[in-house]
Short mmCIF file of C-alpha atoms in Angstrom, two decimals:
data_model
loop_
_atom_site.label_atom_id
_atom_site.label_comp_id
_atom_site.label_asym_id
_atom_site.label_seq_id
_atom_site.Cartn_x
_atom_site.Cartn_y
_atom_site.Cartn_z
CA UNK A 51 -37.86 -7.25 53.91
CA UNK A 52 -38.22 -3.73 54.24
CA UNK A 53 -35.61 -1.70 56.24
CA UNK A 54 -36.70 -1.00 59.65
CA UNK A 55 -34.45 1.08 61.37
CA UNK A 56 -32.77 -0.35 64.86
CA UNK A 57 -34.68 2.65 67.38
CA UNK A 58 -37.80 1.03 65.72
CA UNK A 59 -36.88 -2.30 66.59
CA UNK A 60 -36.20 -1.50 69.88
CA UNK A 61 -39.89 0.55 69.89
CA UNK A 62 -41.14 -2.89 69.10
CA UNK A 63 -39.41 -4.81 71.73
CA UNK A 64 -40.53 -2.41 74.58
CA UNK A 65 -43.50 -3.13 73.74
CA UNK A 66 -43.44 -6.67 73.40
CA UNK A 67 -43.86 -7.30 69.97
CA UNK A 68 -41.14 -8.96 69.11
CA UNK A 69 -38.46 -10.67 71.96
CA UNK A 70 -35.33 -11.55 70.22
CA UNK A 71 -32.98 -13.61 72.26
CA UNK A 72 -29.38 -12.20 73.06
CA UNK A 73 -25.99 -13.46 72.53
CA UNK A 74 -23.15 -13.41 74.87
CA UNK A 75 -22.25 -9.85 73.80
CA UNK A 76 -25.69 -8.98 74.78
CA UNK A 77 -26.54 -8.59 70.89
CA UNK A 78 -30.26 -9.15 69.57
CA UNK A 79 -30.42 -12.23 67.80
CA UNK A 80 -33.48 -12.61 65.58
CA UNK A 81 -35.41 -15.28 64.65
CA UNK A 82 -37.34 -16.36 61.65
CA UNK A 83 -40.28 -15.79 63.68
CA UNK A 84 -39.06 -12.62 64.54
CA UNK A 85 -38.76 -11.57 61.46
CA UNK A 86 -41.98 -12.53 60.21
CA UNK A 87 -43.58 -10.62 63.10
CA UNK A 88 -41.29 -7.56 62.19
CA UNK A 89 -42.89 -8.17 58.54
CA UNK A 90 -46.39 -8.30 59.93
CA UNK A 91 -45.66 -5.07 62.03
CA UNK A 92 -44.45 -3.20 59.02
CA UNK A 93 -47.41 -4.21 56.85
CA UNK A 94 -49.66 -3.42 59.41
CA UNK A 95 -48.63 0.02 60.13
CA UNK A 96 -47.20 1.16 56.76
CA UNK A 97 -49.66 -0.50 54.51
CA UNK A 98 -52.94 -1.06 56.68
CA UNK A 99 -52.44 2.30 58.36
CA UNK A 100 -52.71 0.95 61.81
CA UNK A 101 -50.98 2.84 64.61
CA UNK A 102 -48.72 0.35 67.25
CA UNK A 103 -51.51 0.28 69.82
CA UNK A 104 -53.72 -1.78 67.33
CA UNK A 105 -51.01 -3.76 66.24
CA UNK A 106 -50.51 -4.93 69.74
CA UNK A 107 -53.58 -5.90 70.90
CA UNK A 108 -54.17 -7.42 67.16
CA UNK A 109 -51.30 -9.86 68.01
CA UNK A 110 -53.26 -9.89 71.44
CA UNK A 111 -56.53 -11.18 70.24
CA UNK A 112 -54.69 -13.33 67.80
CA UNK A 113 -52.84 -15.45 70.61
CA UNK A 114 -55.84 -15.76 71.97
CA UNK A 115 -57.88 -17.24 69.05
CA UNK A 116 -54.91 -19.60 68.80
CA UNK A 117 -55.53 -20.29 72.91
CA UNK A 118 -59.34 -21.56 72.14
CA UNK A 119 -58.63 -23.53 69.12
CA UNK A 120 -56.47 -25.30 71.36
CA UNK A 121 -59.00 -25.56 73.68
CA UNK A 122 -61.76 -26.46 71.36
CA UNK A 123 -59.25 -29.31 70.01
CA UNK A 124 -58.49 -30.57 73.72
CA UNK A 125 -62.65 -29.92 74.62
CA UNK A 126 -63.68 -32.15 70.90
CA UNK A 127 -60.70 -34.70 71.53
CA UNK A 128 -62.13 -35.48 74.89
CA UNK A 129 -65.85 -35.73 73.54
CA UNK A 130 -64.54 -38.15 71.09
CA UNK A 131 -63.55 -40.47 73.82
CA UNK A 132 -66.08 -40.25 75.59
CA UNK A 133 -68.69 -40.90 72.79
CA UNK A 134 -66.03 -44.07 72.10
CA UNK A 135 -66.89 -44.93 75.59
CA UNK A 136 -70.35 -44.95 75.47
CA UNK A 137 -70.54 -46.53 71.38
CA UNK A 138 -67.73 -49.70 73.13
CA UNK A 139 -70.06 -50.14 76.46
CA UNK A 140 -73.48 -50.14 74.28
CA UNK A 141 -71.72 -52.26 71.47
CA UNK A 142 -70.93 -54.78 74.37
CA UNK A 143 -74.77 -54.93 76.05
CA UNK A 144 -76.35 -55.11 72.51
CA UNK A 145 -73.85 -58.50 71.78
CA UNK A 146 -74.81 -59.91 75.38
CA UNK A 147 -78.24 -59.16 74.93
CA UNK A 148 -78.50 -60.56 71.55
CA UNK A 149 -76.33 -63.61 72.58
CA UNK A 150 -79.21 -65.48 73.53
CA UNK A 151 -80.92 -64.81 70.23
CA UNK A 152 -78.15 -66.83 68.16
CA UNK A 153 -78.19 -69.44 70.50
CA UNK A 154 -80.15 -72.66 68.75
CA UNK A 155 -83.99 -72.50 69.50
CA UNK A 156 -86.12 -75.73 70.60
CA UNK A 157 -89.25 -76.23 68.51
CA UNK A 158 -91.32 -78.87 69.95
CA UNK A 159 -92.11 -81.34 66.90
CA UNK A 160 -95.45 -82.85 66.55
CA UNK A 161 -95.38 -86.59 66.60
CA UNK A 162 -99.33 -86.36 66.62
CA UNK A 163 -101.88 -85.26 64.39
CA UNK A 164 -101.35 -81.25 63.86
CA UNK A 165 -101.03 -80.64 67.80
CA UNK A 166 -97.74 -79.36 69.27
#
């Protein structure tokens, strides 16, 4: 990882881009997602050129896209049961319907000359 400089982590914390927890001593404690954000930051501003502002509200919209795939998960999952529903209650009126079709037919028999 490249060396980031502690008044630069603290820039990022201010500003919410990274929220390490604290120890007893009050010390920041980093995690590995910390430290992959801290990673993404530097890229982003040292490599892509993009000032703090944009890397903030690129984390922004990218909690967000995570937000509506979660909703577009919950919206499909609940679809899914209700087309399982609806596939379950038709299943079971096409069998009753076509119960009486397997049942054994009568055919009068002619015990005349070719008349039923």
């Amino acid at each position: 990882m490249a060396a980031v400089h502690p008044q630069t982590l603290r820039m990022y914390e201010r500003l919410g881009l990274v929220v390490p927890s604290r120890s007893r001593g009050n010390t920041r404690l980093y995690s590995t997602r910390d430290v992959e954000r801290i990673q993404a930051i530097v890229r982003l501003t040292r490599e892509e050129g993009v000032n703090l502002a944009g890397v903030v509200r690129i984390f922004e919209l990218e909690d967000r896209v995570r937000e509506l795939e979660r909703q577009v998960i919950a919206w499909m999952q609940q679809w899914q049961q209700r087309i399982q529903r609806e596939l379950a209650k038709r299943a079971g009126a096409h069998r009753r319907s076509t119960g009486d079709l397997k049942a054994p037919v009568k055919i009068p028999i002619s015990r005349g000359r070719g008349r039923v």
